[in-house]
Amino acid sequence: AMVFKLSADGSRKIYETTLGGSIRADGMAVAVDRTGAALLAGTTSSADFPLVRSLQGSMGARPLWKSVDSGATWAPLEDLPFANLQTLVVDPTAPNTLYAAAGDGGIFKSVDGGVTWIPASHGIGTTRMQALTIDPLHPQVLYAATGAGVSTGLVYKTVDGGNNWTIVDSGPPYRVVQQLLVNARNPNNVYAVWDSFGTR
């Protein structure tokens, strides 16, 4: 979102600034108070939008909710480092270990059931992630794929629980992997569904 001020005759710009985080921000209205300070209102889907005396300190629509009673009730997880969650996977041998692929922050890992999260994208060259899957027989092995806005769709692999990632495949320009899946019987078989191009 951008706000700027022009001189009264419109001949020169007095100031200009941009506001935003790692994903979308929309300036919707601007007002000026008696002191000449500009007030900007709008919306954002960026979890890392810089806040100064905000009216709403957390995202209104939280992207991740948790149930501890088989889905009878749900509660949102607060203070997440991402807003645009695309995929969530659970370590089958350690149910409190979760991995998240976010379109605005990359890959994140939680070892306490989603209470706290740490970045887990070392080796991945973008924060725009779309798909994620875990090897059910070797849960330290995961595959992740880049999302929209990346010039070439890439598939990454980690063998150390998200500490380090390397590229293992690339797809057609400007195409996105919608889903990834590891074959539970033969983990050497990994499937990727690319948009508009079927299955590889």
Short mmCIF file of C-alpha atoms in Angstrom, two decimals:
data_model
loop_
_atom_site.label_atom_id
_atom_site.label_comp_id
_atom_site.label_asym_id
_atom_site.label_seq_id
_atom_site.Cartn_x
_atom_site.Cartn_y
_atom_site.Cartn_z
CA ALA A 1 0.00 0.00 0.00
CA MET A 2 1.32 3.45 -0.85
CA VAL A 3 0.54 6.90 0.57
CA PHE A 4 1.95 10.21 -0.63
CA LYS A 5 1.36 13.92 -0.18
CA LEU A 6 1.39 16.57 -2.90
CA SER A 7 1.78 20.30 -2.55
CA ALA A 8 -1.44 22.34 -2.64
CA ASP A 9 -0.94 23.20 -6.30
CA GLY A 10 -0.05 19.60 -7.19
CA SER A 11 3.32 20.55 -8.63
CA ARG A 12 5.58 18.59 -6.28
CA LYS A 13 5.59 15.57 -4.03
CA ILE A 14 6.18 16.35 -0.36
CA TYR A 15 6.57 12.75 0.80
CA GLU A 16 5.84 9.18 -0.23
CA THR A 17 5.96 5.92 1.68
CA THR A 18 4.94 2.32 1.18
CA LEU A 19 3.47 0.02 3.79
CA GLY A 20 3.36 -3.73 3.65
CA GLY A 21 4.68 -7.11 4.62
CA SER A 22 5.67 -10.15 2.63
CA ILE A 23 2.26 -10.54 0.97
CA ARG A 24 -0.72 -8.40 0.00
CA ALA A 25 -1.63 -5.05 1.55
CA ASP A 26 -4.39 -2.74 0.29
CA GLY A 27 -4.73 0.94 1.16
CA MET A 28 -8.46 1.63 1.33
CA ALA A 29 -8.80 5.13 2.81
CA VAL A 30 -6.70 8.06 3.94
CA ALA A 31 -7.50 10.97 6.27
CA VAL A 32 -5.55 13.89 7.67
CA ASP A 33 -5.91 15.12 11.25
CA ARG A 34 -5.61 18.69 12.58
CA THR A 35 -1.84 18.39 12.92
CA GLY A 36 -1.44 17.34 9.29
CA ALA A 37 -0.65 13.71 10.12
CA ALA A 38 -1.96 11.23 7.57
CA LEU A 39 -3.92 8.20 8.73
CA LEU A 40 -4.12 5.25 6.36
CA ALA A 41 -6.69 2.46 6.65
CA GLY A 42 -6.75 -0.80 4.76
CA THR A 43 -6.38 -4.54 4.88
CA THR A 44 -3.49 -6.97 4.76
CA SER A 45 -2.91 -10.70 4.65
CA SER A 46 0.71 -10.34 5.80
CA ALA A 47 1.51 -11.83 9.18
CA ASP A 48 4.64 -9.66 9.26
CA PHE A 49 2.94 -6.32 8.52
CA PRO A 50 4.63 -3.70 10.72
CA LEU A 51 2.21 -2.56 13.44
CA VAL A 52 2.21 0.74 15.33
CA ARG A 53 -0.68 1.23 17.79
CA SER A 54 -2.92 -0.97 15.66
CA LEU A 55 -6.62 -1.34 16.32
CA GLN A 56 -6.33 -5.05 15.54
CA GLY A 57 -3.11 -6.67 16.70
CA SER A 58 -3.64 -10.12 15.20
CA MET A 59 -5.06 -11.46 11.96
CA GLY A 60 -8.86 -11.37 11.91
CA ALA A 61 -9.15 -14.67 10.06
CA ARG A 62 -6.52 -16.94 11.60
CA PRO A 63 -5.26 -19.50 9.09
CA LEU A 64 -4.74 -22.39 11.52
CA TRP A 65 -7.14 -23.87 14.07
CA LYS A 66 -6.70 -26.82 16.42
CA SER A 67 -9.11 -29.36 17.91
CA VAL A 68 -8.28 -31.61 20.87
CA ASP A 69 -11.65 -33.39 20.94
CA SER A 70 -11.83 -35.08 17.53
CA GLY A 71 -13.21 -32.01 15.80
CA ALA A 72 -16.11 -31.24 18.16
CA THR A 73 -14.65 -27.81 18.98
CA TRP A 74 -11.91 -25.70 17.44
CA ALA A 75 -9.68 -22.87 18.67
CA PRO A 76 -7.42 -20.66 16.56
CA LEU A 77 -3.66 -20.75 17.00
CA GLU A 78 -2.44 -17.22 17.69
CA ASP A 79 0.73 -15.28 16.83
CA LEU A 80 1.60 -17.35 13.77
CA PRO A 81 4.58 -16.23 11.67
CA PHE A 82 2.56 -16.81 8.48
CA ALA A 83 -0.86 -15.80 7.17
CA ASN A 84 -1.12 -17.64 3.87
CA LEU A 85 -0.96 -21.30 4.94
CA GLN A 86 -1.05 -23.72 2.00
CA THR A 87 -0.22 -27.14 3.43
CA LEU A 88 0.23 -28.68 6.88
CA VAL A 89 1.79 -32.09 7.55
CA VAL A 90 2.36 -34.04 10.77
CA ASP A 91 5.28 -36.28 11.66
CA PRO A 92 3.58 -39.71 12.03
CA THR A 93 6.09 -40.74 14.71
CA ALA A 94 5.86 -37.50 16.72
CA PRO A 95 2.36 -35.97 16.50
CA ASN A 96 3.43 -32.67 18.07
CA THR A 97 5.92 -32.09 15.25
CA LEU A 98 4.24 -30.15 12.46
CA TYR A 99 5.50 -28.65 9.22
CA ALA A 100 3.74 -25.80 7.42
CA ALA A 101 4.18 -24.51 3.87
CA ALA A 102 3.12 -20.88 3.59
CA GLY A 103 2.74 -18.67 0.56
CA ASP A 104 4.08 -15.71 2.53
CA GLY A 105 6.92 -17.09 4.61
CA GLY A 106 8.26 -20.40 3.33
CA ILE A 107 8.48 -23.55 5.44
CA PHE A 108 7.98 -23.53 9.21
CA LYS A 109 8.34 -26.23 11.87
CA SER A 110 6.68 -26.68 15.26
CA VAL A 111 7.63 -29.30 17.84
CA ASP A 112 4.97 -28.33 20.38
CA GLY A 113 1.74 -28.93 18.48
CA GLY A 114 1.64 -25.53 16.80
CA VAL A 115 2.19 -23.30 19.83
CA THR A 116 5.51 -21.97 18.53
CA TRP A 117 7.04 -22.07 15.05
CA ILE A 118 10.56 -21.67 13.67
CA PRO A 119 11.58 -21.00 10.05
CA ALA A 120 12.74 -24.18 8.31
CA SER A 121 13.56 -23.00 4.78
CA HIS A 122 17.37 -23.06 4.66
CA GLY A 123 18.33 -23.69 1.02
CA ILE A 124 14.97 -22.61 -0.44
CA GLY A 125 15.25 -19.45 -2.53
CA THR A 126 11.73 -18.10 -2.07
CA THR A 127 9.12 -17.55 0.62
CA ARG A 128 6.29 -18.55 -1.73
CA MET A 129 5.59 -22.21 -1.01
CA GLN A 130 2.56 -24.21 -2.11
CA ALA A 131 2.85 -27.94 -1.42
CA LEU A 132 4.45 -30.12 1.23
CA THR A 133 4.55 -33.83 2.00
CA ILE A 134 6.32 -36.10 4.47
CA ASP A 135 7.75 -39.58 3.98
CA PRO A 136 5.68 -41.74 6.37
CA LEU A 137 8.47 -44.32 6.74
CA HIS A 138 11.31 -41.81 7.10
CA PRO A 139 9.74 -38.68 8.66
CA GLN A 140 12.97 -36.68 8.50
CA VAL A 141 12.47 -36.70 4.72
CA LEU A 142 10.07 -34.11 3.33
CA TYR A 143 9.36 -32.62 -0.10
CA ALA A 144 8.17 -29.06 -0.71
CA ALA A 145 7.22 -27.13 -3.83
CA THR A 146 7.19 -23.45 -4.68
CA GLY A 147 3.98 -21.54 -5.22
CA ALA A 148 2.53 -18.84 -7.45
CA GLY A 149 4.72 -15.91 -8.37
CA VAL A 150 7.87 -17.98 -8.87
CA SER A 151 9.23 -18.01 -12.43
CA THR A 152 9.97 -21.77 -12.44
CA GLY A 153 8.19 -24.28 -10.22
CA LEU A 154 10.71 -26.12 -8.06
CA VAL A 155 10.51 -29.20 -5.86
CA TYR A 156 12.82 -29.34 -2.84
CA LYS A 157 13.83 -32.21 -0.56
CA THR A 158 15.11 -32.32 3.01
CA VAL A 159 16.56 -35.38 4.74
CA ASP A 160 17.09 -33.72 8.13
CA GLY A 161 13.63 -32.60 9.21
CA GLY A 162 13.63 -29.26 7.46
CA ASN A 163 17.08 -28.01 8.48
CA ASN A 164 18.43 -28.02 4.91
CA TRP A 165 16.73 -28.27 1.51
CA THR A 166 18.02 -29.06 -1.98
CA ILE A 167 16.31 -28.84 -5.38
CA VAL A 168 15.32 -32.23 -6.79
CA ASP A 169 13.03 -31.23 -9.70
CA SER A 170 11.82 -28.26 -11.72
CA GLY A 171 8.76 -27.81 -13.83
CA PRO A 172 7.47 -25.67 -16.70
CA PRO A 173 7.78 -21.89 -16.34
CA TYR A 174 5.16 -20.23 -14.17
CA ARG A 175 3.50 -23.49 -13.22
CA VAL A 176 2.71 -24.50 -9.65
CA VAL A 177 2.76 -27.87 -7.91
CA GLN A 178 -0.69 -28.22 -6.37
CA GLN A 179 0.01 -31.41 -4.43
CA LEU A 180 2.88 -33.69 -3.43
CA LEU A 181 2.62 -37.26 -2.16
CA VAL A 182 5.12 -39.90 -1.06
CA ASN A 183 4.11 -43.51 -1.76
CA ALA A 184 3.81 -45.13 1.68
CA ARG A 185 4.84 -48.55 0.35
CA ASN A 186 7.71 -47.32 -1.78
CA PRO A 187 9.07 -43.95 -0.60
CA ASN A 188 11.23 -43.73 -3.73
CA ASN A 189 8.03 -42.93 -5.62
CA VAL A 190 7.05 -39.30 -5.11
CA TYR A 191 4.14 -37.74 -7.01
CA ALA A 192 3.69 -34.08 -7.96
CA VAL A 193 0.54 -32.62 -9.47
CA TRP A 194 1.43 -29.58 -11.59
CA ASP A 195 -1.38 -27.20 -12.52
CA SER A 196 -2.45 -27.51 -16.19
CA PHE A 197 0.15 -30.19 -16.86
CA GLY A 198 -1.23 -33.27 -15.10
CA THR A 199 0.87 -35.58 -12.92
CA ARG A 200 4.62 -36.10 -13.13
#
